[in-house]
Coordinates of C-alpha atoms in Angstrom, one line a residue:
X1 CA -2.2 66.5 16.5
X2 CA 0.2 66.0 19.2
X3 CA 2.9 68.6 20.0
X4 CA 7.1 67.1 18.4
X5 CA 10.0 67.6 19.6
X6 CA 12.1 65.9 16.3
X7 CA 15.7 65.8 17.2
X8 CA 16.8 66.2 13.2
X9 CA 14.9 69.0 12.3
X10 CA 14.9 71.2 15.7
X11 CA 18.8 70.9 15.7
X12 CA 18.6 71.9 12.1
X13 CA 16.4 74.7 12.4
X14 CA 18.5 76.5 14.8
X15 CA 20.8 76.5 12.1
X16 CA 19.0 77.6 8.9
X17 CA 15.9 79.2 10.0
X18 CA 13.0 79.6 7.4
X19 CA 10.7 76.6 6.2
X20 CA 11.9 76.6 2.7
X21 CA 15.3 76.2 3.7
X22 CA 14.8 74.3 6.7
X23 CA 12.8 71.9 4.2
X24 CA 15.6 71.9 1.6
X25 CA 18.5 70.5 4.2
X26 CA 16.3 67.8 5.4
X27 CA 15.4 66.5 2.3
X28 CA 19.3 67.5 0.5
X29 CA 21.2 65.8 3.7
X30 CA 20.8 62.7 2.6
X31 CA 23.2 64.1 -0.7
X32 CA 25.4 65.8 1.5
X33 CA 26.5 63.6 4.2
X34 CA 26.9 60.2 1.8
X35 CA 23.7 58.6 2.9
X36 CA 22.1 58.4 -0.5
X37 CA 25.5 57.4 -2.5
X38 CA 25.8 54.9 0.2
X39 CA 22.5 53.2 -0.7
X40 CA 23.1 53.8 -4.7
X41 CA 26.3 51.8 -3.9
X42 CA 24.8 49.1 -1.8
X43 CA 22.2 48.4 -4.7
X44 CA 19.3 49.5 -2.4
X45 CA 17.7 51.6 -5.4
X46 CA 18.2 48.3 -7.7
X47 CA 14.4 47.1 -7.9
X48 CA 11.1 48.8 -7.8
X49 CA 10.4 47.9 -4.0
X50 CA 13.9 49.7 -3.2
X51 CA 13.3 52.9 -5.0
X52 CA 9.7 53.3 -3.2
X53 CA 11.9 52.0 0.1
X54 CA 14.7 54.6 -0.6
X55 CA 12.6 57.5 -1.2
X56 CA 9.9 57.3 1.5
X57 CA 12.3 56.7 4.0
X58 CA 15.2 58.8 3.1
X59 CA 13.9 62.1 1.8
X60 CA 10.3 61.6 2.8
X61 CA 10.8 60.8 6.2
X62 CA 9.2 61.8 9.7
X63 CA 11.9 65.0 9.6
X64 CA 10.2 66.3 6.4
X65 CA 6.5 65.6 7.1
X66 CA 7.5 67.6 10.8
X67 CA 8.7 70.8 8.6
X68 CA 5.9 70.5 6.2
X69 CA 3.1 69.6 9.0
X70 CA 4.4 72.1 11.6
X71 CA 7.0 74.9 10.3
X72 CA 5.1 75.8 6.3
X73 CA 2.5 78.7 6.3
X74 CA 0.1 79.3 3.2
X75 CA -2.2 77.7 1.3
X76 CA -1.4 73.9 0.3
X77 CA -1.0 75.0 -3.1
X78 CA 1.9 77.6 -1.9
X79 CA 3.2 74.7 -0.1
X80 CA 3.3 72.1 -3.0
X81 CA 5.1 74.8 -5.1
X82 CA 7.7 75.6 -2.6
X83 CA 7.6 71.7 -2.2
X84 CA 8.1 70.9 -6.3
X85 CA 10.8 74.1 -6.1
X86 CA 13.0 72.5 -3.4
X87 CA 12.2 68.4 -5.0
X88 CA 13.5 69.4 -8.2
X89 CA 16.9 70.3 -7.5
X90 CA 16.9 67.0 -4.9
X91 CA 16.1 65.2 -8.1
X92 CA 18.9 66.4 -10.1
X93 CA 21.9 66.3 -7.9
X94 CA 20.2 62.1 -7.0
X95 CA 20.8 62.0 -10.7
X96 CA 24.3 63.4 -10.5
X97 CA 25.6 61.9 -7.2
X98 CA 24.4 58.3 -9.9
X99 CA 26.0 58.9 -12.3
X100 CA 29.3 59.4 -10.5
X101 CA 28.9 56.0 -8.2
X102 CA 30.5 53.8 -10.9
X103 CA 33.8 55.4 -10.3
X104 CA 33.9 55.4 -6.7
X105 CA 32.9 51.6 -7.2
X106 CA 35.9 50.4 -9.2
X107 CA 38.1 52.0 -6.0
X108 CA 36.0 50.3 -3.1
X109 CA 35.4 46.9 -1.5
X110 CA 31.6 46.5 -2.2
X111 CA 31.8 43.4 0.5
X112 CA 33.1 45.6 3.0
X113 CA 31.2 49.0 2.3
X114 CA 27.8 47.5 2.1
X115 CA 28.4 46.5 6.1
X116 CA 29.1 50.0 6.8
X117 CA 26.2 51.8 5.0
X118 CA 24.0 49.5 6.8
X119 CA 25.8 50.9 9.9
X120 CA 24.9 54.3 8.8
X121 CA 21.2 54.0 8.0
X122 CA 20.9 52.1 11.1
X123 CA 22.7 54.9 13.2
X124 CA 20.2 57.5 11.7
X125 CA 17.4 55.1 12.9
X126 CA 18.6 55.3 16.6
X127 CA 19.3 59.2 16.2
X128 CA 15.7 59.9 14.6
X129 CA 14.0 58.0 17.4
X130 CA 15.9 58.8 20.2
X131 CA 17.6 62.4 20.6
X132 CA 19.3 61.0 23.9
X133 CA 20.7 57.7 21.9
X134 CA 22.4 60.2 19.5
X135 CA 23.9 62.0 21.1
X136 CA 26.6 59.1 21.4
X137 CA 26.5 58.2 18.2
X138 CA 28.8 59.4 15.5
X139 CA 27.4 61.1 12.7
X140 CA 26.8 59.5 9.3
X141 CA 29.7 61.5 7.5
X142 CA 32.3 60.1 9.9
X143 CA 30.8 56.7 9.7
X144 CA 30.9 57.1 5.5
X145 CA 34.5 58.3 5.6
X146 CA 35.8 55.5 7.5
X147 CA 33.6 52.7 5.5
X148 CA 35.3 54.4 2.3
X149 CA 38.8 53.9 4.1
X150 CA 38.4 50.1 5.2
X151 CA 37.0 49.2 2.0
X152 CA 39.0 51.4 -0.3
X153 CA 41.1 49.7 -3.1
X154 CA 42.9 52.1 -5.1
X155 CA 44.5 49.3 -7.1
X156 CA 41.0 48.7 -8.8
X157 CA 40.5 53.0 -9.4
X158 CA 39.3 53.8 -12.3
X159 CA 37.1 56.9 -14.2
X160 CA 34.1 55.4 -15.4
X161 CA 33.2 58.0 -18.2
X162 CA 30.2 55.7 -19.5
X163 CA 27.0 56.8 -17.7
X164 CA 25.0 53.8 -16.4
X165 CA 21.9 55.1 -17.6
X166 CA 19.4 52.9 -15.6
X167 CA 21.5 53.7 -11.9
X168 CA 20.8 57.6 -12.8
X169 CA 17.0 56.8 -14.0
X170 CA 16.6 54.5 -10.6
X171 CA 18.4 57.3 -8.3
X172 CA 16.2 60.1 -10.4
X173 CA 12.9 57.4 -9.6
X174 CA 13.9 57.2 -5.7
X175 CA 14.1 61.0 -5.6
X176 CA 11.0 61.6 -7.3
X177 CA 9.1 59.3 -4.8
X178 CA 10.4 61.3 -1.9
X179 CA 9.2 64.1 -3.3
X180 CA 6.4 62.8 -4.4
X181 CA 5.4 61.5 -1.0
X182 CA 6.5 65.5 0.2
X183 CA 3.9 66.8 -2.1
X184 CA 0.9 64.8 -1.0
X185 CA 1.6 65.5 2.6
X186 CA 1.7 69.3 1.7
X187 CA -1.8 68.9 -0.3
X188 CA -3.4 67.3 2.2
X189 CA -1.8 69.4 4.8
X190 CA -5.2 70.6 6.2
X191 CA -6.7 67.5 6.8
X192 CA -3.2 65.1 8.2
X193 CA -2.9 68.2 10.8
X194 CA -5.6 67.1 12.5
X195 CA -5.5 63.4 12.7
X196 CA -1.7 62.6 12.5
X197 CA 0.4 62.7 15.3
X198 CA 3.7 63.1 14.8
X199 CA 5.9 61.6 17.4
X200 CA 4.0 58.4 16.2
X201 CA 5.1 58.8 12.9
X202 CA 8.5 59.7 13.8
X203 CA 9.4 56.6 15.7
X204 CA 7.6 54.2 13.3
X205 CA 9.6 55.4 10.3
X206 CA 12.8 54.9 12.6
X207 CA 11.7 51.5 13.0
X208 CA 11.4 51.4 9.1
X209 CA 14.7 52.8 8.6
X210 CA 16.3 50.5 11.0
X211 CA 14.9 47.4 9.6
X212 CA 16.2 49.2 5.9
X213 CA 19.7 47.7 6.5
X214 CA 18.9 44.5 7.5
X215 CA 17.0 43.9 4.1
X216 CA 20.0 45.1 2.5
X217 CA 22.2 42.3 4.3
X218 CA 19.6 39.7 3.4
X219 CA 19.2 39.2 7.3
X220 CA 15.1 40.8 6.4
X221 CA 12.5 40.2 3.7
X222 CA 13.0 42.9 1.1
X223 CA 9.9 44.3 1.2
X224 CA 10.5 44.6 5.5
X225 CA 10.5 48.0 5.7
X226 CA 7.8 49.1 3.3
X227 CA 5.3 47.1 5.4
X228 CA 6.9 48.5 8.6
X229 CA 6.2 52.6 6.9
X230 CA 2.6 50.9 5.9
X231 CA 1.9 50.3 9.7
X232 CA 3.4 52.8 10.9
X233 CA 1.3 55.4 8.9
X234 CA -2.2 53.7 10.1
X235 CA -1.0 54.2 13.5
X236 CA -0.1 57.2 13.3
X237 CA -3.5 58.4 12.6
X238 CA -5.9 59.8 15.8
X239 CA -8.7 61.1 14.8
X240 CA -10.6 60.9 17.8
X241 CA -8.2 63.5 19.3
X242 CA -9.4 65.8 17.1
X243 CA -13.4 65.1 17.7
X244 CA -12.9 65.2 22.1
X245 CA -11.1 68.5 21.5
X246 CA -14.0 69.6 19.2
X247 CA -16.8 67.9 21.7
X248 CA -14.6 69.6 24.8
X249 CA -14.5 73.2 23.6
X250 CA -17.9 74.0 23.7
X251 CA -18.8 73.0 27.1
X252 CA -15.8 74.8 28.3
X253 CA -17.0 77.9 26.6
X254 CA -20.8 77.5 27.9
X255 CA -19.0 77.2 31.3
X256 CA -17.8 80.4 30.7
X257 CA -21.0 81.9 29.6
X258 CA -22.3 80.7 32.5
X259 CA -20.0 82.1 34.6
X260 CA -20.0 85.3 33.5
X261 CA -23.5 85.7 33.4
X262 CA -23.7 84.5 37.1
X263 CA -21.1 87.2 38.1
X264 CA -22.7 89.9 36.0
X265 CA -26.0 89.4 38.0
X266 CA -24.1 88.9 41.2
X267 CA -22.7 92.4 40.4
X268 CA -26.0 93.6 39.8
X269 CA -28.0 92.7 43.1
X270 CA -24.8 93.7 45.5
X271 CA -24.5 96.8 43.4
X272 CA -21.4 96.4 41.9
X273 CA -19.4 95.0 45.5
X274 CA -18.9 91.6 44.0
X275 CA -17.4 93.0 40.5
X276 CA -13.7 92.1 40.7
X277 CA -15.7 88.7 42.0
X278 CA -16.7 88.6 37.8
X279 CA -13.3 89.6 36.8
X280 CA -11.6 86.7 38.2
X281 CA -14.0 84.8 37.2
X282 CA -13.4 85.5 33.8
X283 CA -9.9 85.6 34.2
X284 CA -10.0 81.7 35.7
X285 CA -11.9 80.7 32.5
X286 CA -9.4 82.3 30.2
X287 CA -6.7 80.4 31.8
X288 CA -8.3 77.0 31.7
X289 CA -9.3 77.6 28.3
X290 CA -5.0 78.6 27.8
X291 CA -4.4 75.6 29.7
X292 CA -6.3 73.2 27.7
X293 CA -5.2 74.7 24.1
X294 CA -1.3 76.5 24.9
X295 CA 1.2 75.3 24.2
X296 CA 3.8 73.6 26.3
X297 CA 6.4 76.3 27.1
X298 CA 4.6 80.0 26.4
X299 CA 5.0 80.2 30.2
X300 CA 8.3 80.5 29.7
X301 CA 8.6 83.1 27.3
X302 CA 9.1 80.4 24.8
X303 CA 7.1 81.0 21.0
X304 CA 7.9 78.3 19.5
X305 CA 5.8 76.0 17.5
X306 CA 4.7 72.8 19.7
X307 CA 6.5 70.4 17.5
X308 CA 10.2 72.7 18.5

């Protein structure tokens, strides 16, 4: 698997610290920032393809398999609990954030909003595939807050106190597929850490997020960007990456052998004048063999995990 650098989850990181945590902002931002009540509003949850859409690409996205893929330690049953811990409370405040959207409805211009929550989930696509691109973006909270002002209508306000049971159930269903889609990734951890890399992932489901919107506006077929996470996620996989690592290793270590056997009897005949001859030798090895499996940046002092 290929060293990432995700722009999302290294900025957040620095932040929170700790996997768990780390985990439970990427997968809650989407609550916090407006993103997800954005969508409810827009009526992206509204059908069957929309909830699988919704969850896969907002709380299962390329930020979340990074954390799970490259920042969780244990066994993958440790990390489908921790997983389950952090999806439950995701699920519940979906539900919540639901059952409150018919009262910011009767205050909004649906018209008007829908253009700018496609603005937003199309501004996360540039900012998850490009760190450089978002840097000049605005962030989806400011975004939200001024779609909220150029479509608000407080003429029409009023408190909805009769929960629209099938919203919350549909919100509740888009969470559960995110997490869902969380908890297969940490189960199969082992195995997707070797043949999945990440940066191709990453940009694929940016592409899928980016085409999101478009469905929304009717400018793309609704089922766009579920075909888009489909291809992505076969071309993400590279399993021969794994097998010419596996195929390299041992020749570079019978080169070594080999080597060091060759110094060793070198040492021997010259009685012992050509031993700091073996020692380099043995040191070059150990530094190709660094070379070939470090990690960019240890030269620097730097410990992070390839992905940061």
């Amino acid at each position: 698997m290929s060293s990432s650098q995700h722009p999302i989850a290294y900025r957040l990181e620095r932040q929170v610290g700790g996997a768990t945590k780390l985990l439970a902002t990427v997968m809650g931002l989407p609550l916090v920032d407006g993103i997800f009540p954005a969508m409810v509003l827009a009526g992206a949850i509204d059908d069957p393809v929309g909830i699988v859409q919704v969850g896969l690409l907002v709380f299962g996205g390329s930020a979340t398999v990074a954390v799970i893929l490259a920042e969780m330690d244990g066994t993958p049953r440790e990390q489908a609990m921790t997983v389950l811990a952090v999806g439950v409370g995701i699920i519940a405040l979906a539900s919540v954030e639901a059952a409150f959207a018919p009262t910011i409805e009767s205050a909004l211009n649906m018209d008007v909003f829908k253009r700018f929550a496609a603005l937003v989930m199309g501004a996360i696509a540039a900012k998850t595939a490009s760190a450089r691109v978002g840097e000049y973006l605005p962030s989806p909270g400011i975004i939200i807050g001024f779609g909220m002002l150029a479509s608000l209508q407080p003429a029409g306000f009023e408190l909805v106190t009769t929960i629209d049971t099938t919203r919350v159930l549909h919100a509740a269903a888009a969470a559960g597929s995110g997490v869902g889609f969380a908890l297969s990734v940490a189960l199969l951890g082992p195995w997707l850490r070797n043949i999945v890399d990440i940066d191709r992932f990453r940009f694929g489901s940016a592409v899928a997020l980016g085409v999101l919107p478009l469905s929304i506006l009717g400018l793309a077929p609704g089922r766009a960007p579920l075909a888009v996470l489909a291809v992505t996620s076969l071309l993400a996989l590279d399993p021969g990456e794994q097998v010419d690592a596996a195929v390299e290793a041992p020749d570079q270590s019978q080169q070594t052998t080999d080597g060091a056997d060759a110094s060793d009897n070198t040492a021997v005949t010259d009685g012992g004048k050509n031993e700091n001859v073996a020692g380099d030798t043995a040191e070059d090895a150990e530094e190709s063999v660094e070379t070939a499996y470090g990690y960019p940046g240890e030269e620097d002092g730097d410990e992070r995990r390839p992905w940061l």
